Coordinates of C-alpha atoms (C1' of nucleotides) in Angstrom, one line a residue:
Chain A
M138 CA 9.7 -25.5 10.1
P139 CA 7.0 -24.4 7.3
R140 CA 10.1 -25.6 4.9
S141 CA 9.8 -29.3 6.5
S142 CA 6.4 -29.5 5.7
A143 CA 7.5 -27.9 1.6
T144 CA 9.9 -29.8 1.0
R145 CA 8.1 -33.6 0.9
P146 CA 4.3 -32.8 0.4
T147 CA 3.7 -36.8 1.7
R148 CA -0.1 -36.7 1.6
R149 CA -1.1 -38.9 4.1
Q150 CA 1.7 -37.3 7.1
R151 CA 0.8 -33.5 7.3
E152 CA -1.9 -32.3 9.5
P153 CA -4.6 -30.4 8.1
L154 CA -5.7 -27.3 6.1
S155 CA -7.9 -24.4 8.7
R156 CA -7.9 -20.7 7.7
E157 CA -5.4 -20.3 10.1
R158 CA -2.7 -22.9 9.2
I159 CA -3.2 -21.2 6.2
A160 CA -2.7 -17.7 7.6
R161 CA 0.3 -18.3 8.7
A162 CA 2.3 -19.7 6.0
A163 CA 0.9 -16.6 3.7
L164 CA 2.4 -14.7 6.6
A165 CA 6.3 -16.3 6.5
L166 CA 5.6 -16.2 2.3
I167 CA 5.0 -12.7 2.5
D168 CA 7.7 -12.4 5.6
A169 CA 10.7 -14.2 3.5
E170 CA 10.4 -13.3 -0.3
G171 CA 7.3 -10.6 -0.1
L172 CA 3.7 -9.7 -0.5
E173 CA 4.0 -10.2 -4.4
A174 CA 5.3 -13.8 -3.8
C175 CA 2.2 -14.8 -2.0
T176 CA 0.0 -16.4 -4.4
M177 CA -2.8 -18.7 -3.9
R178 CA -0.4 -21.6 -6.1
R179 CA 2.8 -20.2 -4.5
L180 CA 1.1 -21.0 -0.7
G181 CA -0.5 -24.0 -1.7
A182 CA 3.0 -25.4 -2.6
S183 CA 4.3 -24.0 0.9
L184 CA 1.1 -26.4 2.1
G185 CA 2.2 -29.3 0.0
V186 CA -1.0 -28.6 -1.5
E187 CA -2.6 -27.7 -4.8
A188 CA -3.6 -23.7 -5.2
M189 CA -7.2 -24.8 -5.4
A190 CA -7.7 -26.9 -1.7
L191 CA -6.8 -23.1 -0.2
Y192 CA -10.9 -22.3 -1.5
H193 CA -12.6 -24.5 0.5
H194 CA -11.2 -22.7 3.7
L195 CA -10.8 -19.3 2.4
P196 CA -13.6 -18.2 -0.3
T197 CA -11.2 -15.6 -1.8
K198 CA -7.8 -14.3 -1.9
G199 CA -8.8 -11.0 -0.1
D200 CA -10.4 -13.6 2.7
L201 CA -6.8 -14.8 3.0
L202 CA -4.8 -11.9 2.8
D203 CA -8.4 -10.5 5.9
A204 CA -6.8 -14.0 7.9
V205 CA -3.7 -12.8 7.6
M206 CA -3.9 -9.2 8.9
E207 CA -6.0 -10.8 11.3
L208 CA -2.5 -12.3 12.5
L209 CA -1.1 -9.1 12.3
L210 CA -3.5 -7.6 14.9
D211 CA -2.8 -10.9 17.5
E212 CA 0.7 -9.6 18.1
M213 CA -0.6 -6.7 19.3
D214 CA -0.1 -5.3 22.4
M215 CA -3.7 -4.8 24.1
P216 CA -3.6 -3.6 27.7
T217 CA -6.8 -3.8 30.1
R218 CA -7.8 -1.0 32.2
A219 CA -6.5 -2.6 34.8
E220 CA -2.9 -2.8 33.5
A221 CA -1.9 1.2 33.5
P222 CA -3.3 4.3 33.4
P223 CA -4.9 5.6 30.0
L224 CA -2.1 7.3 28.2
Q225 CA 0.3 4.9 29.0
R226 CA -2.5 2.5 27.2
V227 CA -2.7 4.6 24.3
R228 CA 0.9 4.3 23.9
R229 CA 1.7 0.8 24.3
V230 CA -1.7 0.0 21.5
M231 CA 1.0 2.1 19.8
R232 CA 4.4 1.2 20.2
S233 CA 3.1 -2.8 19.6
Y234 CA 0.8 -1.3 16.4
W235 CA 4.7 -0.6 15.0
E236 CA 6.6 -3.3 16.1
I237 CA 4.2 -4.9 13.1
A238 CA 6.3 -2.7 10.9
V239 CA 9.4 -3.8 12.1
R240 CA 8.9 -7.0 12.2
H241 CA 6.9 -7.4 9.2
P242 CA 8.1 -5.1 6.8
R243 CA 6.5 -7.0 4.3
A244 CA 3.3 -7.2 5.3
F245 CA 2.7 -4.6 6.8
I246 CA 1.1 -2.7 3.9
L247 CA -1.8 -4.8 4.4
L248 CA -2.4 -2.9 7.6
A249 CA -2.4 0.9 6.3
A250 CA -3.8 0.0 3.1
R251 CA -6.8 -2.6 3.5
R252 CA -10.2 -1.6 5.7
F253 CA -10.0 -3.3 9.0
N254 CA -13.5 -5.1 8.3
T255 CA -12.4 -8.0 11.4
D256 CA -13.6 -8.5 14.6
R257 CA -10.3 -8.4 16.0
A258 CA -9.6 -5.4 14.8
F259 CA -12.8 -3.3 16.1
R260 CA -11.7 -5.1 19.4
L261 CA -8.2 -3.3 19.3
Y262 CA -10.2 0.0 18.5
E263 CA -12.8 -0.6 21.4
Q264 CA -9.6 -0.9 24.0
L265 CA -7.8 2.4 22.6
L266 CA -10.9 4.2 22.3
E267 CA -11.6 2.9 26.3
A268 CA -8.2 4.7 26.7
F269 CA -9.0 8.2 25.3
A270 CA -12.4 7.9 26.9
D271 CA -10.9 7.3 29.5
A272 CA -8.4 10.3 29.8
G273 CA -10.9 12.4 29.3
L274 CA -11.1 13.0 25.6
D275 CA -15.7 13.2 24.9
A276 CA -16.1 11.3 21.4
A277 CA -15.4 13.7 19.2
G278 CA -11.7 14.4 20.8
S279 CA -10.9 10.8 21.1
A280 CA -12.0 10.5 17.0
R281 CA -9.1 13.4 16.3
W282 CA -6.8 12.4 18.6
F283 CA -7.0 9.0 17.5
R284 CA -6.6 9.7 13.3
L285 CA -3.7 12.1 14.9
I286 CA -1.6 9.8 16.8
G287 CA -2.9 6.5 14.9
G288 CA -1.9 8.3 11.8
F289 CA 1.5 8.8 12.7
A290 CA 1.8 5.0 13.9
S291 CA 0.6 4.3 10.5
G292 CA 2.2 6.7 8.1
A293 CA 5.8 6.3 10.3
G294 CA 5.4 2.2 9.7
M295 CA 4.7 2.6 5.9
A296 CA 8.4 4.6 5.9
Y297 CA 10.1 2.1 7.8
A298 CA 8.9 -0.2 5.4
A299 CA 9.8 0.7 2.3
S300 CA 12.8 2.1 4.0
S301 CA 13.6 -1.6 5.2
E302 CA 15.5 -4.0 3.5
A303 CA 13.3 -6.7 2.6
V304 CA 11.2 -4.6 0.0
A305 CA 11.4 -4.7 -3.1
D306 CA 11.5 -2.1 -5.8
A307 CA 14.7 0.3 -5.2
T308 CA 16.4 1.9 -7.7
S309 CA 18.7 3.6 -9.0
L310 CA 19.5 6.4 -5.7
R311 CA 18.5 5.3 -2.4
L312 CA 18.5 7.9 0.1
E313 CA 19.9 5.8 2.8
H314 CA 22.7 4.9 1.2
A315 CA 24.9 7.4 -1.5
P316 CA 24.0 10.6 0.0
D317 CA 26.8 11.8 -1.1
R318 CA 25.4 11.7 -4.9
I319 CA 21.7 13.9 -4.4
P320 CA 22.5 17.5 -5.7
Y321 CA 20.7 19.0 -2.5
P322 CA 22.2 19.8 0.3
H323 CA 19.5 20.3 2.9
V324 CA 18.9 16.3 1.4
R325 CA 22.4 15.4 2.4
A326 CA 22.7 16.5 5.9
V327 CA 19.1 15.4 7.1
A328 CA 20.0 11.9 5.1
P329 CA 22.2 10.3 7.8
Y330 CA 19.0 10.9 10.5
L331 CA 16.8 9.1 8.1
R332 CA 18.4 5.5 8.2
V333 CA 16.6 2.3 9.4
Q334 CA 18.8 2.2 12.5
N335 CA 17.2 5.2 13.7
L336 CA 13.8 5.3 12.6
D337 CA 12.5 3.4 16.3
A338 CA 14.3 6.8 18.5
G339 CA 12.0 8.6 15.9
F340 CA 9.2 6.5 16.5
E341 CA 9.6 7.4 20.4
F342 CA 10.0 11.4 19.8
G343 CA 6.7 11.8 17.6
M344 CA 5.4 9.5 20.4
D345 CA 5.7 12.0 23.1
R346 CA 5.8 15.0 21.2
L347 CA 2.0 13.2 20.4
M348 CA 2.0 12.6 24.1
A349 CA 2.9 15.8 25.1
Q350 CA 0.9 18.0 23.0
L351 CA -2.5 15.2 24.3
T352 CA -1.4 16.0 28.2
L353 CA -1.3 19.7 27.6
E354 CA -5.1 19.8 26.0
L355 CA -6.0 17.1 28.4
H356 CA -4.8 19.9 31.5
G357 CA -6.8 22.5 30.1
E358 CA -3.9 24.9 28.7
R359 CA -5.6 25.4 25.6
R360 CA -9.0 25.8 24.4
Chain B
M146 CA -10.1 13.5 -23.7
P147 CA -8.3 10.1 -22.7
R148 CA -11.9 9.0 -23.9
S149 CA -11.8 9.7 -27.3
S150 CA -8.6 9.0 -28.8
A151 CA -9.4 5.5 -26.8
T152 CA -13.1 5.1 -28.7
R153 CA -11.6 5.5 -32.7
P154 CA -7.9 4.1 -32.5
T155 CA -6.9 5.4 -35.9
R156 CA -3.7 5.0 -36.0
R157 CA -2.6 7.4 -38.0
Q158 CA -4.7 10.9 -36.7
R159 CA -3.3 10.3 -32.9
E160 CA -0.1 12.0 -31.3
P161 CA 2.7 9.6 -30.9
L162 CA 3.2 8.3 -27.1
S163 CA 5.7 9.7 -24.9
R164 CA 6.5 8.7 -21.1
E165 CA 4.3 11.8 -19.6
R166 CA 1.4 11.0 -22.2
I167 CA 1.9 7.9 -21.6
A168 CA 1.3 8.2 -17.3
R169 CA -1.8 10.4 -18.0
A170 CA -3.5 8.0 -19.3
A171 CA -2.2 5.3 -16.0
L172 CA -3.7 7.9 -14.0
A173 CA -6.1 8.7 -15.3
L174 CA -7.6 5.3 -15.2
I175 CA -5.9 4.5 -11.8
D176 CA -8.4 7.5 -10.9
A177 CA -11.5 5.9 -12.6
E178 CA -10.6 2.0 -12.0
G179 CA -8.4 1.6 -9.5
L180 CA -4.2 0.5 -9.1
E181 CA -5.1 -2.4 -10.3
A182 CA -7.3 -2.2 -13.4
C183 CA -4.2 0.0 -14.4
T184 CA -1.9 -3.4 -16.3
M185 CA -0.4 -2.8 -19.3
R186 CA -3.0 -4.0 -22.1
R187 CA -5.6 -1.8 -20.4
L188 CA -3.6 1.3 -20.6
G189 CA -2.3 0.3 -24.0
A190 CA -6.0 -0.3 -24.8
S191 CA -6.8 3.0 -23.7
L192 CA -4.1 5.1 -25.8
G193 CA -5.6 3.0 -29.0
V194 CA -2.4 1.0 -29.0
E195 CA -1.5 -2.6 -27.9
A196 CA 0.7 -2.8 -24.7
M197 CA 3.7 -4.0 -26.2
A198 CA 4.3 -0.4 -27.6
L199 CA 4.7 1.1 -24.4
Y200 CA 8.1 -0.9 -23.6
H201 CA 9.5 1.4 -26.6
H202 CA 8.8 4.5 -23.5
L203 CA 9.1 3.2 -20.0
P204 CA 11.5 -0.4 -19.2
T205 CA 8.7 -1.5 -16.9
K206 CA 6.2 -1.1 -15.2
G207 CA 7.8 -0.4 -12.0
D208 CA 9.1 2.4 -14.3
L209 CA 5.4 2.8 -14.8
L210 CA 4.5 3.4 -11.7
D211 CA 7.2 6.0 -11.1
A212 CA 5.9 8.0 -14.0
V213 CA 2.3 8.2 -12.2
M214 CA 4.4 9.3 -8.4
E215 CA 5.8 12.0 -10.1
L216 CA 2.2 13.1 -12.0
L217 CA 1.2 13.4 -8.7
L218 CA 4.3 15.7 -7.0
D219 CA 4.3 17.6 -9.7
E220 CA 0.7 18.2 -7.3
M221 CA 2.1 19.6 -4.8
D222 CA 2.8 23.2 -3.6
M223 CA 6.0 23.9 -3.1
P224 CA 6.8 27.2 -1.7
T225 CA 9.8 29.4 -1.8
R226 CA 11.2 30.9 0.7
A227 CA 10.4 34.7 -0.8
E228 CA 6.5 33.2 0.0
A229 CA 5.9 32.6 3.1
P230 CA 7.5 32.4 6.7
P231 CA 9.4 29.2 7.3
L232 CA 6.0 27.1 9.3
Q233 CA 3.3 28.1 6.8
R234 CA 5.8 26.4 4.1
V235 CA 6.3 23.6 6.0
R236 CA 1.9 23.4 6.2
R237 CA 1.5 24.1 2.9
V238 CA 3.4 21.3 1.7
M239 CA 2.0 18.9 3.8
R240 CA -1.5 20.2 2.6
S241 CA -0.8 19.2 -0.7
Y242 CA 0.2 16.4 0.4
W243 CA -2.9 15.6 2.1
E244 CA -4.5 17.1 -0.5
I245 CA -3.8 14.6 -3.3
A246 CA -4.6 12.1 -1.3
V247 CA -8.1 13.7 -1.3
R248 CA -8.5 13.6 -5.1
H249 CA -6.1 10.9 -5.8
P250 CA -7.4 8.2 -3.0
R251 CA -7.1 5.0 -5.5
A252 CA -3.3 6.8 -6.6
F253 CA -2.0 7.7 -2.9
I254 CA -1.2 4.2 -1.6
L255 CA 1.1 4.6 -4.7
L256 CA 3.4 7.9 -2.6
A257 CA 2.6 6.3 0.7
A258 CA 4.0 2.6 -0.2
R259 CA 6.8 2.8 -3.0
R260 CA 10.3 4.8 -2.3
F261 CA 10.8 8.0 -3.5
N262 CA 13.5 8.0 -6.0
T263 CA 12.9 10.4 -8.7
D264 CA 14.5 13.5 -8.5
R265 CA 11.5 15.6 -8.9
A266 CA 11.4 13.9 -5.1
F267 CA 14.3 14.9 -3.9
R268 CA 13.6 18.8 -4.6
L269 CA 10.1 17.8 -3.3
Y270 CA 12.4 17.0 0.1
E271 CA 15.0 20.1 -0.3
Q272 CA 11.8 22.4 0.0
L273 CA 10.4 21.4 2.9
L274 CA 14.3 20.8 4.5
E275 CA 15.1 23.6 4.2
A276 CA 11.7 25.3 5.2
F277 CA 12.3 22.8 8.5
A278 CA 15.7 24.7 8.9
D279 CA 14.6 28.3 8.5
A280 CA 11.8 27.0 11.1
G281 CA 16.1 26.8 13.2
L282 CA 16.0 22.9 13.3
D283 CA 19.1 21.0 12.7
A284 CA 19.6 17.7 10.6
A285 CA 18.8 16.0 13.7
G286 CA 15.8 17.6 14.2
S287 CA 14.4 18.4 11.2
A288 CA 15.3 14.5 10.6
R289 CA 11.9 13.5 12.9
W290 CA 9.7 17.2 13.0
F291 CA 10.0 15.7 9.4
R292 CA 9.1 11.8 9.8
L293 CA 6.7 12.8 12.8
I294 CA 4.6 15.7 10.5
G295 CA 5.7 13.3 6.9
G296 CA 4.4 10.0 8.6
F297 CA 1.2 12.3 9.8
A298 CA 0.7 13.4 6.7
S299 CA 1.1 10.2 5.2
G300 CA -0.7 8.2 7.4
A301 CA -3.5 10.2 7.3
G302 CA -4.0 10.0 3.5
M303 CA -3.5 6.4 3.9
A304 CA -6.0 6.4 6.3
Y305 CA -8.6 8.6 3.6
A306 CA -7.7 6.7 0.3
A307 CA -9.0 3.8 2.2
S308 CA -12.4 5.0 3.6
S309 CA -12.8 6.6 0.5
E310 CA -15.9 5.1 -1.4
A311 CA -13.0 4.8 -4.7
V312 CA -11.9 2.3 -3.4
A313 CA -12.5 -1.5 -4.0
D314 CA -11.6 -3.9 -0.9
A315 CA -15.2 -3.2 1.0
T316 CA -16.2 -6.2 2.6
S317 CA -19.4 -7.2 5.2
L318 CA -18.7 -4.4 8.7
R319 CA -18.5 -1.3 7.2
L320 CA -17.3 1.1 10.5
E321 CA -18.6 4.5 8.6
H322 CA -22.2 2.7 7.9
A323 CA -23.2 0.7 9.9
P324 CA -22.1 2.2 13.4
D325 CA -25.4 0.6 14.7
R326 CA -23.7 -3.2 14.2
I327 CA -20.7 -2.9 16.0
P328 CA -21.0 -4.9 19.2
Y329 CA -18.2 -2.0 20.9
P330 CA -19.7 1.1 22.6
H331 CA -16.4 3.2 22.3
V332 CA -16.5 2.5 18.8
R333 CA -20.1 3.2 18.1
A334 CA -19.6 6.4 19.8
V335 CA -17.1 7.8 18.0
A336 CA -17.8 6.2 14.6
P337 CA -19.7 9.1 13.0
Y338 CA -17.0 11.7 13.6
L339 CA -14.5 9.3 11.8
R340 CA -16.6 9.4 8.2
V341 CA -15.2 10.9 5.6
Q342 CA -17.1 14.0 5.1
N343 CA -14.8 14.6 8.9
L344 CA -11.2 13.5 7.6
D345 CA -10.5 17.3 6.0
A346 CA -11.1 18.7 9.8
G347 CA -9.1 15.4 10.9
F348 CA -6.5 16.7 9.2
E349 CA -6.3 20.5 10.2
F350 CA -7.0 20.0 13.6
G351 CA -3.9 17.0 13.6
M352 CA -1.9 19.8 11.8
D353 CA -2.4 22.3 14.3
R354 CA -0.9 20.3 17.0
L355 CA 1.9 19.5 15.6
M356 CA 2.6 22.8 13.9
A357 CA 1.7 23.9 18.5
Q358 CA 3.8 21.3 19.7
L359 CA 6.6 22.4 17.2
T360 CA 6.5 26.5 18.0
L361 CA 6.2 25.4 21.7
E362 CA 9.6 23.6 21.1
L363 CA 11.2 26.3 18.7
H364 CA 11.0 29.0 21.2
G365 CA 12.6 26.3 24.2
E366 CA 9.8 25.9 26.2
R367 CA 11.1 22.2 26.6
R368 CA 14.6 20.9 26.6
Chain C
dA129 C1' 12.6 4.6 -35.1
dC130 C1' 7.5 3.0 -33.6
dC131 C1' 4.1 -0.4 -33.2
dT132 C1' 2.6 -5.7 -33.7
dG133 C1' 1.5 -10.8 -33.3
dA134 C1' 2.6 -14.4 -31.3
dA135 C1' 4.4 -17.0 -27.4
dC136 C1' 5.7 -17.5 -22.2
dA137 C1' 5.4 -18.5 -17.5
dC138 C1' 2.7 -16.8 -14.9
dC139 C1' -1.7 -15.2 -12.1
dG140 C1' -7.1 -15.7 -9.2
dT141 C1' -11.2 -18.4 -10.6
dT142 C1' -15.0 -22.1 -11.6
dC143 C1' -16.1 -27.1 -12.2
dA144 C1' -16.2 -31.4 -13.0
dA145 C1' -14.5 -35.5 -11.4
dG146 C1' -11.5 -37.5 -7.8
dT147 C1' -11.0 -40.4 -3.0
Chain D
dA32 C1' -15.4 -33.0 3.6
dC33 C1' -11.4 -32.2 1.0
dC34 C1' -8.6 -32.2 -2.4
dT35 C1' -6.8 -32.7 -7.6
dG36 C1' -6.8 -31.4 -12.5
dA37 C1' -8.1 -29.7 -15.9
dA38 C1' -9.7 -24.7 -18.5
dC39 C1' -10.8 -19.5 -18.4
dA40 C1' -9.3 -15.7 -18.6
dC41 C1' -6.6 -12.9 -17.9
dC42 C1' -1.3 -11.3 -16.1
dG43 C1' 4.0 -8.2 -16.9
dT44 C1' 7.7 -8.9 -20.0
dT45 C1' 10.4 -11.1 -24.5
dC46 C1' 11.8 -11.6 -29.2
dA47 C1' 11.6 -11.8 -34.2
dA48 C1' 9.0 -9.9 -37.0
dG49 C1' 6.5 -6.1 -40.0
dT50 C1' 6.3 -0.4 -41.4

DNA sequence: ACCTGAACACCGTTCAAGT
DNA sequence: ACCTGAACACCGTTCAAGT
């Protein structure tokens, strides 16, 4: 679909540019060819337009990447109070964050590395922190559990993205594909369980343990 | 120290280039001016040499970044069996990984985003997985706990790096500095606890909970 | 063996100009 | 109001040439 408009950039018959349309094209480009392929010139070309036309809708490349982040965050599950009990809401939000890494391994690093500065990002935080509060955590506890659970989700997503086939940077040794050539016995034994196919189960395992520990703490078993 | 050789690149009196010397200069450049400032041209200049001279020691920029990663991994604590009980070893390794984010916030993303493909990285994995095995985990359990604890450490490090002053990309809204302007009550309440000064305590909190859950599991309280 | 100079094919971004 | 063309100051990398 972006292809068709790209192949013949007939000036008259294309819909006008917009921040959102540009961001969608950028995400498609990143998914298909990687973050480093997403240049203003190539993005313009994929929209049948000169690179400089983009600057009419986005003042800088940083704003473009922020727009792509918003698009990614739009894919997240944001359950409301009515939909599920607090800890289930936390879990669904985190699960959907992880799923962004699975669907967009080459774009996920934007979420992990860039500051969340858009209103949409703050709305997401609000929803999540509301769930923590509803579960019974105070502000300090919310901050800590947010860092713990969110840190895990982010790190797990990055690990998925890094070991995904879609990401470039492949070099000689590859943990997943040539474990027999690794001269370290523990690494060799564990490597099969770190394959990309097992990462989703690994994410669920991690979330299980984190939620178990949080539940324990909320019910006053410690401290 | 890199400065002095940079200011006057008198060709005769400088020590010869090497992979390691170049990598050290690159890390210094990243620490001082950010990852995007670490270009072959500017790195060469900081060593009193043309950019092209670097290609004699490192075939490509990716190899340069791998060399920087090795330097970072060199800073990690790699306690041996003799030094501490297994879970303490896991904890020390993870703690030192986190400390790399604190010392090198602008370089840390290399560890989080690039594949670990050097021998040094595998040696680190081996040490860590040996500790998991010594603690009583089988290969599958080691993989899962490695992903959980490592994912948290990586995500926490990225969060530290992203909220560190040293990283560019600052835009209008800033969670830490203008919490009063955020129209979301839970975010506003939690924001003070997410300040960069509190992140180290947050890391320790997370590690405490993870180790507690792991200990519980090893002692057969669940499953 | 190690470094340089010039060049190539790219970048993001500015600015004056076109419609 | 929206887009283009040419230009500027950069990139990583190649290659022939210098010492």
